[in-house]
């Protein structure tokens, strides 16, 4: 009803403000984290794109209001089926669910573990938890709306480079929304200024800087007592942005003349991501108290399920 541009932006901004405030009123680490990710970040970026006639909310002009709200608030693609190769088998998710349960149980012995081992547990915990949450959401979306959720991960441990890791395998919803909101505008600007060949380099770096700021915001929402950021999370993404920019520049320079075999490039990529993550990113799960809140919620859920099972047994 409102033409795209400044007028539509004026109508959208109050919703953006509400979405930014919403995670602040949630005390649950899991609900607050999901709301911060889906609503305060992804939904707001979709709405800002919509204000200027771009993005997934403008892909179908005939979209109904309920579907518009759903696509805004959830990582949903307007399509009936997934592309070939994107579906994963039930066994894949069952194995990851068992591994996640094992990692949660392993926290009971955290006092006997090296601190770096605990950080590795955090890394796998985040990966498996997010993928399973998205898988369950996909089932509901497919059942109720006939839609599919955007894929979240594509086996990141198989990455052969940083470009492969960030662009094709890890947190694909974020890369999919950062591309039109940050990468393409910067790419367009530097293409006009200095030509197309090297314009992707500042566009990639700028995208990682914005991603760093948004991850800082996510941890601020999750932190106990709203801990003041020390910007190490942003520096993690700045570092990866610089390294990925250097990787792209090197690839342009050699133009396919040299390529590391995957037997070498895969472990190098995974080790680099894990080492830098354990240095700058994962320690903040403890610094912000996210781990403590999550463990308390697991304990409460376990006690609730135990009480329910006892009640069922007593009735029988």
PDB file of C-alpha atoms in Angstrom, residues 63-196:
ATOM      1  CA  UNK A  63       1.924 -12.638  -0.967  1.00  0.00           C
ATOM      2  CA  UNK A  64      -0.808 -12.691   1.695  1.00  0.00           C
ATOM      3  CA  UNK A  65      -0.435 -10.804   4.977  1.00  0.00           C
ATOM      4  CA  UNK A  66      -0.191 -13.955   7.166  1.00  0.00           C
ATOM      5  CA  UNK A  67       2.467 -15.410   4.882  1.00  0.00           C
ATOM      6  CA  UNK A  68       4.257 -12.054   4.774  1.00  0.00           C
ATOM      7  CA  UNK A  69       4.436 -11.977   8.585  1.00  0.00           C
ATOM      8  CA  UNK A  70       5.611 -15.598   8.685  1.00  0.00           C
ATOM      9  CA  UNK A  71       8.347 -15.065   6.119  1.00  0.00           C
ATOM     10  CA  UNK A  72       9.405 -11.899   7.943  1.00  0.00           C
ATOM     11  CA  UNK A  73       9.784 -13.548  11.326  1.00  0.00           C
ATOM     12  CA  UNK A  74      11.149 -16.964  10.345  1.00  0.00           C
ATOM     13  CA  UNK A  75      13.984 -18.079   8.065  1.00  0.00           C
ATOM     14  CA  UNK A  76      11.562 -19.311   5.392  1.00  0.00           C
ATOM     15  CA  UNK A  77      11.899 -19.504   1.627  1.00  0.00           C
ATOM     16  CA  UNK A  78       8.799 -19.160  -0.531  1.00  0.00           C
ATOM     17  CA  UNK A  79       9.170 -22.447  -2.392  1.00  0.00           C
ATOM     18  CA  UNK A  80       7.400 -25.768  -2.380  1.00  0.00           C
ATOM     19  CA  UNK A  81      10.381 -28.118  -2.553  1.00  0.00           C
ATOM     20  CA  UNK A  82      14.062 -27.989  -1.729  1.00  0.00           C
ATOM     21  CA  UNK A  83      16.652 -28.035  -4.471  1.00  0.00           C
ATOM     22  CA  UNK A  84      18.381 -31.332  -5.168  1.00  0.00           C
ATOM     23  CA  UNK A  85      21.016 -32.176  -2.596  1.00  0.00           C
ATOM     24  CA  UNK A  86      19.660 -29.922   0.143  1.00  0.00           C
ATOM     25  CA  UNK A  87      17.545 -32.502   1.974  1.00  0.00           C
ATOM     26  CA  UNK A  88      19.188 -34.493   4.707  1.00  0.00           C
ATOM     27  CA  UNK A  89      18.155 -37.904   5.896  1.00  0.00           C
ATOM     28  CA  UNK A  90      16.576 -38.661   9.247  1.00  0.00           C
ATOM     29  CA  UNK A  91      19.658 -40.650  10.238  1.00  0.00           C
ATOM     30  CA  UNK A  92      21.822 -37.541   9.799  1.00  0.00           C
ATOM     31  CA  UNK A  93      19.730 -35.587  12.317  1.00  0.00           C
ATOM     32  CA  UNK A  94      19.375 -38.568  14.666  1.00  0.00           C
ATOM     33  CA  UNK A  95      23.155 -38.899  14.894  1.00  0.00           C
ATOM     34  CA  UNK A  96      23.552 -35.172  15.561  1.00  0.00           C
ATOM     35  CA  UNK A  97      20.821 -35.280  18.214  1.00  0.00           C
ATOM     36  CA  UNK A  98      22.637 -38.104  19.996  1.00  0.00           C
ATOM     37  CA  UNK A  99      25.921 -36.216  19.754  1.00  0.00           C
ATOM     38  CA  UNK A 100      24.270 -33.082  21.168  1.00  0.00           C
ATOM     39  CA  UNK A 101      22.883 -35.089  24.088  1.00  0.00           C
ATOM     40  CA  UNK A 102      26.367 -36.478  24.668  1.00  0.00           C
ATOM     41  CA  UNK A 103      27.895 -32.998  24.671  1.00  0.00           C
ATOM     42  CA  UNK A 104      25.304 -31.755  27.167  1.00  0.00           C
ATOM     43  CA  UNK A 105      26.043 -34.733  29.430  1.00  0.00           C
ATOM     44  CA  UNK A 106      29.786 -34.085  29.082  1.00  0.00           C
ATOM     45  CA  UNK A 107      29.346 -30.698  30.753  1.00  0.00           C
ATOM     46  CA  UNK A 108      28.786 -32.611  34.011  1.00  0.00           C
ATOM     47  CA  UNK A 109      32.510 -33.359  33.941  1.00  0.00           C
ATOM     48  CA  UNK A 110      33.631 -29.887  32.888  1.00  0.00           C
ATOM     49  CA  UNK A 111      35.561 -29.427  36.133  1.00  0.00           C
ATOM     50  CA  UNK A 112      37.914 -32.192  34.982  1.00  0.00           C
ATOM     51  CA  UNK A 113      38.360 -30.808  31.456  1.00  0.00           C
ATOM     52  CA  UNK A 114      40.938 -28.442  30.037  1.00  0.00           C
ATOM     53  CA  UNK A 115      39.345 -25.013  29.333  1.00  0.00           C
ATOM     54  CA  UNK A 116      40.130 -25.369  25.615  1.00  0.00           C
ATOM     55  CA  UNK A 117      38.229 -28.650  25.497  1.00  0.00           C
ATOM     56  CA  UNK A 118      35.182 -26.896  26.941  1.00  0.00           C
ATOM     57  CA  UNK A 119      35.429 -24.276  24.189  1.00  0.00           C
ATOM     58  CA  UNK A 120      35.439 -27.062  21.593  1.00  0.00           C
ATOM     59  CA  UNK A 121      32.299 -28.459  23.217  1.00  0.00           C
ATOM     60  CA  UNK A 122      30.675 -25.020  22.871  1.00  0.00           C
ATOM     61  CA  UNK A 123      31.518 -24.997  19.152  1.00  0.00           C
ATOM     62  CA  UNK A 124      29.900 -28.362  18.429  1.00  0.00           C
ATOM     63  CA  UNK A 125      27.007 -27.552  20.798  1.00  0.00           C
ATOM     64  CA  UNK A 126      26.106 -24.396  18.852  1.00  0.00           C
ATOM     65  CA  UNK A 127      26.413 -26.153  15.496  1.00  0.00           C
ATOM     66  CA  UNK A 128      24.267 -29.182  16.356  1.00  0.00           C
ATOM     67  CA  UNK A 129      21.702 -27.213  18.370  1.00  0.00           C
ATOM     68  CA  UNK A 130      21.049 -24.679  15.609  1.00  0.00           C
ATOM     69  CA  UNK A 131      20.825 -27.320  12.905  1.00  0.00           C
ATOM     70  CA  UNK A 132      18.372 -29.408  14.922  1.00  0.00           C
ATOM     71  CA  UNK A 133      16.215 -26.391  15.797  1.00  0.00           C
ATOM     72  CA  UNK A 134      16.052 -25.488  12.114  1.00  0.00           C
ATOM     73  CA  UNK A 135      15.219 -29.072  11.171  1.00  0.00           C
ATOM     74  CA  UNK A 136      12.280 -29.181  13.608  1.00  0.00           C
ATOM     75  CA  UNK A 137      11.092 -25.792  12.353  1.00  0.00           C
ATOM     76  CA  UNK A 138      11.289 -27.066   8.777  1.00  0.00           C
ATOM     77  CA  UNK A 139       8.978 -29.962   9.611  1.00  0.00           C
ATOM     78  CA  UNK A 140       6.394 -27.597  11.094  1.00  0.00           C
ATOM     79  CA  UNK A 141       6.679 -25.133   8.200  1.00  0.00           C
ATOM     80  CA  UNK A 142       6.298 -27.911   5.659  1.00  0.00           C
ATOM     81  CA  UNK A 143       3.282 -29.361   7.480  1.00  0.00           C
ATOM     82  CA  UNK A 144       1.397 -26.127   8.181  1.00  0.00           C
ATOM     83  CA  UNK A 145       2.370 -23.847   5.293  1.00  0.00           C
ATOM     84  CA  UNK A 146       3.800 -26.135   2.648  1.00  0.00           C
ATOM     85  CA  UNK A 147       7.036 -24.133   2.753  1.00  0.00           C
ATOM     86  CA  UNK A 148      10.654 -25.007   3.366  1.00  0.00           C
ATOM     87  CA  UNK A 149      13.068 -23.285   5.747  1.00  0.00           C
ATOM     88  CA  UNK A 150      16.271 -21.898   4.371  1.00  0.00           C
ATOM     89  CA  UNK A 151      19.152 -24.330   5.004  1.00  0.00           C
ATOM     90  CA  UNK A 152      21.264 -23.314   7.960  1.00  0.00           C
ATOM     91  CA  UNK A 153      24.364 -25.480   7.521  1.00  0.00           C
ATOM     92  CA  UNK A 154      25.892 -27.621   4.797  1.00  0.00           C
ATOM     93  CA  UNK A 155      28.405 -29.847   6.597  1.00  0.00           C
ATOM     94  CA  UNK A 156      30.902 -27.053   7.458  1.00  0.00           C
ATOM     95  CA  UNK A 157      33.568 -29.548   8.505  1.00  0.00           C
ATOM     96  CA  UNK A 158      33.973 -30.361   4.782  1.00  0.00           C
ATOM     97  CA  UNK A 159      34.979 -26.774   3.903  1.00  0.00           C
ATOM     98  CA  UNK A 160      38.010 -26.485   1.629  1.00  0.00           C
ATOM     99  CA  UNK A 161      38.582 -22.747   2.187  1.00  0.00           C
ATOM    100  CA  UNK A 162      37.296 -19.773   4.158  1.00  0.00           C
ATOM    101  CA  UNK A 163      35.305 -18.731   1.112  1.00  0.00           C
ATOM    102  CA  UNK A 164      33.694 -22.174   1.004  1.00  0.00           C
ATOM    103  CA  UNK A 165      33.084 -22.160   4.767  1.00  0.00           C
ATOM    104  CA  UNK A 166      31.432 -18.738   5.045  1.00  0.00           C
ATOM    105  CA  UNK A 167      29.784 -18.618   1.613  1.00  0.00           C
ATOM    106  CA  UNK A 168      28.504 -22.151   1.107  1.00  0.00           C
ATOM    107  CA  UNK A 169      28.435 -24.085   4.366  1.00  0.00           C
ATOM    108  CA  UNK A 170      28.115 -22.076   7.613  1.00  0.00           C
ATOM    109  CA  UNK A 171      25.066 -20.084   8.738  1.00  0.00           C
ATOM    110  CA  UNK A 172      23.630 -19.816   5.243  1.00  0.00           C
ATOM    111  CA  UNK A 173      20.667 -17.734   6.378  1.00  0.00           C
ATOM    112  CA  UNK A 174      23.001 -14.990   7.556  1.00  0.00           C
ATOM    113  CA  UNK A 175      25.096 -14.987   4.395  1.00  0.00           C
ATOM    114  CA  UNK A 176      21.879 -15.009   2.364  1.00  0.00           C
ATOM    115  CA  UNK A 177      20.549 -11.883   4.115  1.00  0.00           C
ATOM    116  CA  UNK A 178      23.892 -10.051   4.359  1.00  0.00           C
ATOM    117  CA  UNK A 179      24.456 -10.427   0.641  1.00  0.00           C
ATOM    118  CA  UNK A 180      21.641  -8.052  -0.472  1.00  0.00           C
ATOM    119  CA  UNK A 181      21.773  -5.757   2.587  1.00  0.00           C
ATOM    120  CA  UNK A 182      25.533  -5.170   2.854  1.00  0.00           C
ATOM    121  CA  UNK A 183      27.630  -6.948   0.227  1.00  0.00           C
ATOM    122  CA  UNK A 184      25.793  -5.854  -2.930  1.00  0.00           C
ATOM    123  CA  UNK A 185      25.510  -2.133  -2.028  1.00  0.00           C
ATOM    124  CA  UNK A 186      29.239  -1.956  -1.187  1.00  0.00           C
ATOM    125  CA  UNK A 187      30.061  -3.953  -4.320  1.00  0.00           C
ATOM    126  CA  UNK A 188      28.011  -1.540  -6.448  1.00  0.00           C
ATOM    127  CA  UNK A 189      29.731   1.496  -4.922  1.00  0.00           C
ATOM    128  CA  UNK A 190      33.288   0.229  -5.412  1.00  0.00           C
ATOM    129  CA  UNK A 191      32.488  -1.065  -8.902  1.00  0.00           C
ATOM    130  CA  UNK A 192      31.502   2.484  -9.850  1.00  0.00           C
ATOM    131  CA  UNK A 193      34.638   3.874  -8.203  1.00  0.00           C
ATOM    132  CA  UNK A 194      37.382   1.439  -9.236  1.00  0.00           C
ATOM    133  CA  UNK A 195      36.013  -1.229 -11.541  1.00  0.00           C
ATOM    134  CA  UNK A 196      34.532  -4.703 -11.111  1.00  0.00           C
TER     135      UNK A 196
END
